[in-house]
Amino acid sequence: MCDYGAALNGALGIGGQLLNYKGAKDNWKAEVAAKKQEATNIIRSTNYQLQDFEINRNDNFDAAIMEIMKVQQNAKSLNASVSHAVQEDQGDGRTASMITRSTLGDTARTTDSIKDNYGRLSNEIDLNKERTLMGANQQLDGIKISNKPSLLPYLLNSASIGLNAYTNGMDRKYDALSKGADWSFWKGATKKDQVPSTVRDNVKAQSTRGGY
């Protein structure tokens, strides 16, 4: 059996290893929580951006519809005014027809232009959404989490610390015993008790007379 000091050092060393493992595990848990929050923030921000793109698309669509309706309404008003003027002046119907066809042509070209403009804006929104998603995926791929700390290295270190403490204690014990000292778990090496010479002589005399 080794001494109290060796046992205490071994226990402190093993306890330190366990505390180190707990600290490493707590740090890893904090890292995981932080990285999860980072990923959540990226996803939430991306969703908001995608929603904004769709809102912008709907606004452009509504604006295009309103503009087309306005153009068509203006064309109808113009054609009605032309027809009314022709009837009042009893003018040539062919002139009214030409004006009407011209107005219809202008209306169609303006409507097509509005539709094309909306199509370009919509395509641009699609590209922006795609770029936003690619950027978000790159950010998410860049989030790396360290491996969870393993208990095994700490257990091996603890076993090594315990074995070294035991070996050192036993070495001191055998060294003390080889030098004629006594050994105590609590005190370690102590001087061997010396029996007084008078006691030895009395014991020897009693042994010679057969007293023992």
PDB file of N, CA, C and O in Angstrom, residues 141-195:
ATOM      1  N   ASP A 141     -22.865  25.955 -45.507  1.00  0.00           N
ATOM      2  CA  ASP A 141     -21.788  24.964 -45.688  1.00  0.00           C
ATOM      3  C   ASP A 141     -20.523  25.377 -44.946  1.00  0.00           C
ATOM      4  O   ASP A 141     -19.708  24.521 -44.579  1.00  0.00           O
ATOM      5  N   GLY A 142     -20.352  26.680 -44.752  1.00  0.00           N
ATOM      6  CA  GLY A 142     -19.157  27.166 -44.069  1.00  0.00           C
ATOM      7  C   GLY A 142     -19.211  27.027 -42.561  1.00  0.00           C
ATOM      8  O   GLY A 142     -18.202  27.240 -41.878  1.00  0.00           O
ATOM      9  N   ILE A 143     -20.371  26.664 -42.034  1.00  0.00           N
ATOM     10  CA  ILE A 143     -20.490  26.485 -40.587  1.00  0.00           C
ATOM     11  C   ILE A 143     -19.953  25.102 -40.223  1.00  0.00           C
ATOM     12  O   ILE A 143     -20.499  24.083 -40.644  1.00  0.00           O
ATOM     13  N   LYS A 144     -18.887  25.065 -39.467  1.00  0.00           N
ATOM     14  CA  LYS A 144     -18.264  23.808 -39.070  1.00  0.00           C
ATOM     15  C   LYS A 144     -18.345  23.667 -37.548  1.00  0.00           C
ATOM     16  O   LYS A 144     -18.093  24.618 -36.814  1.00  0.00           O
ATOM     17  N   ILE A 145     -18.682  22.472 -37.090  1.00  0.00           N
ATOM     18  CA  ILE A 145     -18.767  22.182 -35.661  1.00  0.00           C
ATOM     19  C   ILE A 145     -17.679  21.183 -35.300  1.00  0.00           C
ATOM     20  O   ILE A 145     -17.502  20.172 -35.980  1.00  0.00           O
ATOM     21  N   SER A 146     -16.946  21.471 -34.258  1.00  0.00           N
ATOM     22  CA  SER A 146     -15.885  20.572 -33.809  1.00  0.00           C
ATOM     23  C   SER A 146     -16.470  19.234 -33.369  1.00  0.00           C
ATOM     24  O   SER A 146     -17.638  19.130 -32.998  1.00  0.00           O
ATOM     25  N   ASN A 147     -15.620  18.207 -33.420  1.00  0.00           N
ATOM     26  CA  ASN A 147     -16.049  16.891 -32.956  1.00  0.00           C
ATOM     27  C   ASN A 147     -16.301  16.917 -31.454  1.00  0.00           C
ATOM     28  O   ASN A 147     -15.621  17.622 -30.708  1.00  0.00           O
ATOM     29  N   LYS A 148     -17.265  16.126 -31.035  1.00  0.00           N
ATOM     30  CA  LYS A 148     -17.582  16.043 -29.614  1.00  0.00           C
ATOM     31  C   LYS A 148     -16.391  15.461 -28.860  1.00  0.00           C
ATOM     32  O   LYS A 148     -15.804  14.467 -29.281  1.00  0.00           O
ATOM     33  N   PRO A 149     -16.008  16.086 -27.732  1.00  0.00           N
ATOM     34  CA  PRO A 149     -14.874  15.559 -26.970  1.00  0.00           C
ATOM     35  C   PRO A 149     -15.118  14.117 -26.524  1.00  0.00           C
ATOM     36  O   PRO A 149     -16.220  13.764 -26.090  1.00  0.00           O
ATOM     37  N   SER A 150     -14.089  13.298 -26.652  1.00  0.00           N
ATOM     38  CA  SER A 150     -14.191  11.896 -26.236  1.00  0.00           C
ATOM     39  C   SER A 150     -13.713  11.742 -24.802  1.00  0.00           C
ATOM     40  O   SER A 150     -12.718  12.355 -24.389  1.00  0.00           O
ATOM     41  N   LEU A 151     -14.412  10.917 -24.056  1.00  0.00           N
ATOM     42  CA  LEU A 151     -14.029  10.677 -22.663  1.00  0.00           C
ATOM     43  C   LEU A 151     -12.805   9.767 -22.564  1.00  0.00           C
ATOM     44  O   LEU A 151     -12.078   9.812 -21.565  1.00  0.00           O
ATOM     45  N   LEU A 152     -12.558   8.960 -23.598  1.00  0.00           N
ATOM     46  CA  LEU A 152     -11.492   7.967 -23.533  1.00  0.00           C
ATOM     47  C   LEU A 152     -10.113   8.554 -23.223  1.00  0.00           C
ATOM     48  O   LEU A 152      -9.412   8.031 -22.337  1.00  0.00           O
ATOM     49  N   PRO A 153      -9.670   9.633 -23.914  1.00  0.00           N
ATOM     50  CA  PRO A 153      -8.337  10.179 -23.591  1.00  0.00           C
ATOM     51  C   PRO A 153      -8.223  10.620 -22.137  1.00  0.00           C
ATOM     52  O   PRO A 153      -7.176  10.438 -21.509  1.00  0.00           O
ATOM     53  N   TYR A 154      -9.285  11.181 -21.594  1.00  0.00           N
ATOM     54  CA  TYR A 154      -9.252  11.624 -20.210  1.00  0.00           C
ATOM     55  C   TYR A 154      -9.202  10.434 -19.246  1.00  0.00           C
ATOM     56  O   TYR A 154      -8.545  10.497 -18.203  1.00  0.00           O
ATOM     57  N   LEU A 155      -9.899   9.353 -19.608  1.00  0.00           N
ATOM     58  CA  LEU A 155      -9.843   8.152 -18.782  1.00  0.00           C
ATOM     59  C   LEU A 155      -8.447   7.537 -18.818  1.00  0.00           C
ATOM     60  O   LEU A 155      -7.929   7.077 -17.788  1.00  0.00           O
ATOM     61  N   LEU A 156      -7.842   7.528 -20.010  1.00  0.00           N
ATOM     62  CA  LEU A 156      -6.485   6.988 -20.123  1.00  0.00           C
ATOM     63  C   LEU A 156      -5.497   7.836 -19.322  1.00  0.00           C
ATOM     64  O   LEU A 156      -4.608   7.296 -18.649  1.00  0.00           O
ATOM     65  N   ASN A 157      -5.647   9.159 -19.410  1.00  0.00           N
ATOM     66  CA  ASN A 157      -4.776  10.041 -18.624  1.00  0.00           C
ATOM     67  C   ASN A 157      -4.985   9.819 -17.126  1.00  0.00           C
ATOM     68  O   ASN A 157      -4.026   9.824 -16.346  1.00  0.00           O
ATOM     69  N   SER A 158      -6.258   9.623 -16.740  1.00  0.00           N
ATOM     70  CA  SER A 158      -6.551   9.390 -15.325  1.00  0.00           C
ATOM     71  C   SER A 158      -5.914   8.092 -14.853  1.00  0.00           C
ATOM     72  O   SER A 158      -5.348   8.017 -13.753  1.00  0.00           O
ATOM     73  N   ALA A 159      -6.022   7.052 -15.692  1.00  0.00           N
ATOM     74  CA  ALA A 159      -5.412   5.767 -15.329  1.00  0.00           C
ATOM     75  C   ALA A 159      -3.902   5.900 -15.214  1.00  0.00           C
ATOM     76  O   ALA A 159      -3.277   5.344 -14.296  1.00  0.00           O
ATOM     77  N   SER A 160      -3.306   6.662 -16.130  1.00  0.00           N
ATOM     78  CA  SER A 160      -1.859   6.865 -16.080  1.00  0.00           C
ATOM     79  C   SER A 160      -1.449   7.629 -14.833  1.00  0.00           C
ATOM     80  O   SER A 160      -0.450   7.290 -14.167  1.00  0.00           O
ATOM     81  N   ILE A 161      -2.228   8.660 -14.485  1.00  0.00           N
ATOM     82  CA  ILE A 161      -1.936   9.432 -13.279  1.00  0.00           C
ATOM     83  C   ILE A 161      -2.047   8.553 -12.035  1.00  0.00           C
ATOM     84  O   ILE A 161      -1.192   8.580 -11.136  1.00  0.00           O
ATOM     85  N   GLY A 162      -3.111   7.742 -11.967  1.00  0.00           N
ATOM     86  CA  GLY A 162      -3.292   6.861 -10.824  1.00  0.00           C
ATOM     87  C   GLY A 162      -2.167   5.836 -10.710  1.00  0.00           C
ATOM     88  O   GLY A 162      -1.658   5.569  -9.617  1.00  0.00           O
ATOM     89  N   LEU A 163      -1.769   5.263 -11.846  1.00  0.00           N
ATOM     90  CA  LEU A 163      -0.689   4.268 -11.837  1.00  0.00           C
ATOM     91  C   LEU A 163       0.632   4.895 -11.426  1.00  0.00           C
ATOM     92  O   LEU A 163       1.392   4.302 -10.639  1.00  0.00           O
ATOM     93  N   ASN A 164       0.919   6.097 -11.934  1.00  0.00           N
ATOM     94  CA  ASN A 164       2.165   6.772 -11.566  1.00  0.00           C
ATOM     95  C   ASN A 164       2.193   7.106 -10.079  1.00  0.00           C
ATOM     96  O   ASN A 164       3.228   6.965  -9.416  1.00  0.00           O
ATOM     97  N   ALA A 165       1.052   7.565  -9.556  1.00  0.00           N
ATOM     98  CA  ALA A 165       0.989   7.881  -8.132  1.00  0.00           C
ATOM     99  C   ALA A 165       1.215   6.634  -7.282  1.00  0.00           C
ATOM    100  O   ALA A 165       1.949   6.662  -6.288  1.00  0.00           O
ATOM    101  N   TYR A 166       0.582   5.529  -7.685  1.00  0.00           N
ATOM    102  CA  TYR A 166       0.753   4.275  -6.950  1.00  0.00           C
ATOM    103  C   TYR A 166       2.199   3.787  -7.021  1.00  0.00           C
ATOM    104  O   TYR A 166       2.788   3.378  -6.012  1.00  0.00           O
ATOM    105  N   THR A 167       2.785   3.840  -8.229  1.00  0.00           N
ATOM    106  CA  THR A 167       4.164   3.378  -8.414  1.00  0.00           C
ATOM    107  C   THR A 167       5.136   4.216  -7.597  1.00  0.00           C
ATOM    108  O   THR A 167       6.042   3.676  -6.929  1.00  0.00           O
ATOM    109  N   ASN A 168       4.965   5.540  -7.627  1.00  0.00           N
ATOM    110  CA  ASN A 168       5.848   6.416  -6.855  1.00  0.00           C
ATOM    111  C   ASN A 168       5.714   6.149  -5.356  1.00  0.00           C
ATOM    112  O   ASN A 168       6.711   6.137  -4.616  1.00  0.00           O
ATOM    113  N   GLY A 169       4.495   5.946  -4.916  1.00  0.00           N
ATOM    114  CA  GLY A 169       4.272   5.667  -3.498  1.00  0.00           C
ATOM    115  C   GLY A 169       4.914   4.348  -3.072  1.00  0.00           C
ATOM    116  O   GLY A 169       5.544   4.257  -2.003  1.00  0.00           O
ATOM    117  N   MET A 170       4.756   3.327  -3.914  1.00  0.00           N
ATOM    118  CA  MET A 170       5.348   2.038  -3.581  1.00  0.00           C
ATOM    119  C   MET A 170       6.860   2.096  -3.623  1.00  0.00           C
ATOM    120  O   MET A 170       7.546   1.436  -2.813  1.00  0.00           O
ATOM    121  N   ASP A 171       7.409   2.854  -4.556  1.00  0.00           N
ATOM    122  CA  ASP A 171       8.869   3.001  -4.610  1.00  0.00           C
ATOM    123  C   ASP A 171       9.393   3.628  -3.311  1.00  0.00           C
ATOM    124  O   ASP A 171      10.429   3.193  -2.770  1.00  0.00           O
ATOM    125  N   ARG A 172       8.693   4.632  -2.817  1.00  0.00           N
ATOM    126  CA  ARG A 172       9.109   5.259  -1.564  1.00  0.00           C
ATOM    127  C   ARG A 172       8.977   4.294  -0.389  1.00  0.00           C
ATOM    128  O   ARG A 172       9.799   4.278   0.527  1.00  0.00           O
ATOM    129  N   LYS A 173       7.930   3.509  -0.440  1.00  0.00           N
ATOM    130  CA  LYS A 173       7.735   2.534   0.638  1.00  0.00           C
ATOM    131  C   LYS A 173       8.864   1.513   0.662  1.00  0.00           C
ATOM    132  O   LYS A 173       9.457   1.249   1.723  1.00  0.00           O
ATOM    133  N   TYR A 174       9.173   0.925  -0.492  1.00  0.00           N
ATOM    134  CA  TYR A 174      10.228  -0.084  -0.535  1.00  0.00           C
ATOM    135  C   TYR A 174      11.586   0.522  -0.197  1.00  0.00           C
ATOM    136  O   TYR A 174      12.428  -0.135   0.439  1.00  0.00           O
ATOM    137  N   ASP A 175      11.799   1.757  -0.607  1.00  0.00           N
ATOM    138  CA  ASP A 175      13.055   2.420  -0.288  1.00  0.00           C
ATOM    139  C   ASP A 175      13.180   2.627   1.229  1.00  0.00           C
ATOM    140  O   ASP A 175      14.259   2.418   1.815  1.00  0.00           O
ATOM    141  N   ALA A 176      12.077   3.028   1.858  1.00  0.00           N
ATOM    142  CA  ALA A 176      12.096   3.241   3.303  1.00  0.00           C
ATOM    143  C   ALA A 176      12.309   1.925   4.050  1.00  0.00           C
ATOM    144  O   ALA A 176      13.095   1.849   5.001  1.00  0.00           O
ATOM    145  N   LEU A 177      11.612   0.883   3.605  1.00  0.00           N
ATOM    146  CA  LEU A 177      11.741  -0.410   4.279  1.00  0.00           C
ATOM    147  C   LEU A 177      13.149  -0.975   4.115  1.00  0.00           C
ATOM    148  O   LEU A 177      13.685  -1.609   5.036  1.00  0.00           O
ATOM    149  N   SER A 178      13.741  -0.733   2.914  1.00  0.00           N
ATOM    150  CA  SER A 178      15.101  -1.242   2.686  1.00  0.00           C
ATOM    151  C   SER A 178      16.127  -0.541   3.577  1.00  0.00           C
ATOM    152  O   SER A 178      17.212  -1.084   3.827  1.00  0.00           O
ATOM    153  N   LYS A 179      15.805   0.628   4.050  1.00  0.00           N
ATOM    154  CA  LYS A 179      16.712   1.381   4.918  1.00  0.00           C
ATOM    155  C   LYS A 179      16.385   1.173   6.388  1.00  0.00           C
ATOM    156  O   LYS A 179      16.920   1.868   7.256  1.00  0.00           O
ATOM    157  N   GLY A 180      15.494   0.252   6.674  1.00  0.00           N
ATOM    158  CA  GLY A 180      15.183  -0.091   8.045  1.00  0.00           C
ATOM    159  C   GLY A 180      14.151   0.786   8.712  1.00  0.00           C
ATOM    160  O   GLY A 180      13.988   0.718   9.931  1.00  0.00           O
ATOM    161  N   ALA A 181      13.465   1.590   7.946  1.00  0.00           N
ATOM    162  CA  ALA A 181      12.437   2.462   8.518  1.00  0.00           C
ATOM    163  C   ALA A 181      11.088   1.763   8.522  1.00  0.00           C
ATOM    164  O   ALA A 181      10.874   0.772   7.820  1.00  0.00           O
ATOM    165  N   ASP A 182      10.199   2.255   9.351  1.00  0.00           N
ATOM    166  CA  ASP A 182       8.817   1.770   9.332  1.00  0.00           C
ATOM    167  C   ASP A 182       8.029   2.528   8.260  1.00  0.00           C
ATOM    168  O   ASP A 182       8.441   3.594   7.804  1.00  0.00           O
ATOM    169  N   TRP A 183       6.874   1.988   7.896  1.00  0.00           N
ATOM    170  CA  TRP A 183       6.050   2.615   6.855  1.00  0.00           C
ATOM    171  C   TRP A 183       4.614   2.717   7.325  1.00  0.00           C
ATOM    172  O   TRP A 183       4.038   1.764   7.855  1.00  0.00           O
ATOM    173  N   SER A 184       4.053   3.894   7.132  1.00  0.00           N
ATOM    174  CA  SER A 184       2.669   4.135   7.518  1.00  0.00           C
ATOM    175  C   SER A 184       1.944   4.805   6.359  1.00  0.00           C
ATOM    176  O   SER A 184       2.502   5.680   5.700  1.00  0.00           O
ATOM    177  N   PHE A 185       0.706   4.367   6.134  1.00  0.00           N
ATOM    178  CA  PHE A 185      -0.070   4.976   5.043  1.00  0.00           C
ATOM    179  C   PHE A 185      -0.253   6.468   5.271  1.00  0.00           C
ATOM    180  O   PHE A 185      -0.186   7.263   4.343  1.00  0.00           O
ATOM    181  N   TRP A 186      -0.487   6.860   6.494  1.00  0.00           N
ATOM    182  CA  TRP A 186      -0.767   8.271   6.785  1.00  0.00           C
ATOM    183  C   TRP A 186       0.500   9.101   6.928  1.00  0.00           C
ATOM    184  O   TRP A 186       0.520  10.259   6.532  1.00  0.00           O
ATOM    185  N   LYS A 187       1.580   8.502   7.440  1.00  0.00           N
ATOM    186  CA  LYS A 187       2.806   9.269   7.705  1.00  0.00           C
ATOM    187  C   LYS A 187       3.931   8.968   6.726  1.00  0.00           C
ATOM    188  O   LYS A 187       4.888   9.726   6.640  1.00  0.00           O
ATOM    189  N   GLY A 188       3.836   7.880   6.025  1.00  0.00           N
ATOM    190  CA  GLY A 188       4.917   7.503   5.132  1.00  0.00           C
ATOM    191  C   GLY A 188       6.042   6.850   5.912  1.00  0.00           C
ATOM    192  O   GLY A 188       5.806   6.018   6.815  1.00  0.00           O
ATOM    193  N   ALA A 189       7.296   7.174   5.615  1.00  0.00           N
ATOM    194  CA  ALA A 189       8.453   6.586   6.279  1.00  0.00           C
ATOM    195  C   ALA A 189       8.630   7.190   7.678  1.00  0.00           C
ATOM    196  O   ALA A 189       8.581   8.403   7.838  1.00  0.00           O
ATOM    197  N   THR A 190       8.805   6.336   8.655  1.00  0.00           N
ATOM    198  CA  THR A 190       9.081   6.762  10.031  1.00  0.00           C
ATOM    199  C   THR A 190      10.232   5.942  10.572  1.00  0.00           C
ATOM    200  O   THR A 190      10.498   4.823  10.107  1.00  0.00           O
ATOM    201  N   LYS A 191      10.923   6.492  11.567  1.00  0.00           N
ATOM    202  CA  LYS A 191      12.049   5.781  12.166  1.00  0.00           C
ATOM    203  C   LYS A 191      11.558   4.545  12.904  1.00  0.00           C
ATOM    204  O   LYS A 191      10.542   4.583  13.593  1.00  0.00           O
ATOM    205  N   LYS A 192      12.298   3.440  12.736  1.00  0.00           N
ATOM    206  CA  LYS A 192      11.917   2.209  13.415  1.00  0.00           C
ATOM    207  C   LYS A 192      12.143   2.370  14.912  1.00  0.00           C
ATOM    208  O   LYS A 192      13.158   2.928  15.340  1.00  0.00           O
ATOM    209  N   ASP A 193      11.200   1.917  15.711  1.00  0.00           N
ATOM    210  CA  ASP A 193      11.325   2.012  17.166  1.00  0.00           C
ATOM    211  C   ASP A 193      12.510   1.184  17.644  1.00  0.00           C
ATOM    212  O   ASP A 193      12.697   0.011  17.248  1.00  0.00           O
ATOM    213  N   GLN A 194      13.364   1.756  18.536  1.00  0.00           N
ATOM    214  CA  GLN A 194      14.541   1.081  19.078  1.00  0.00           C
ATOM    215  C   GLN A 194      14.215   0.549  20.481  1.00  0.00           C
ATOM    216  O   GLN A 194      13.704   1.265  21.323  1.00  0.00           O
ATOM    217  N   VAL A 195      14.527  -0.704  20.709  1.00  0.00           N
ATOM    218  CA  VAL A 195      14.298  -1.315  22.028  1.00  0.00           C
ATOM    219  C   VAL A 195      15.504  -1.030  22.909  1.00  0.00           C
ATOM    220  O   VAL A 195      16.650  -1.296  22.497  1.00  0.00           O
TER     221      VAL A 195
END
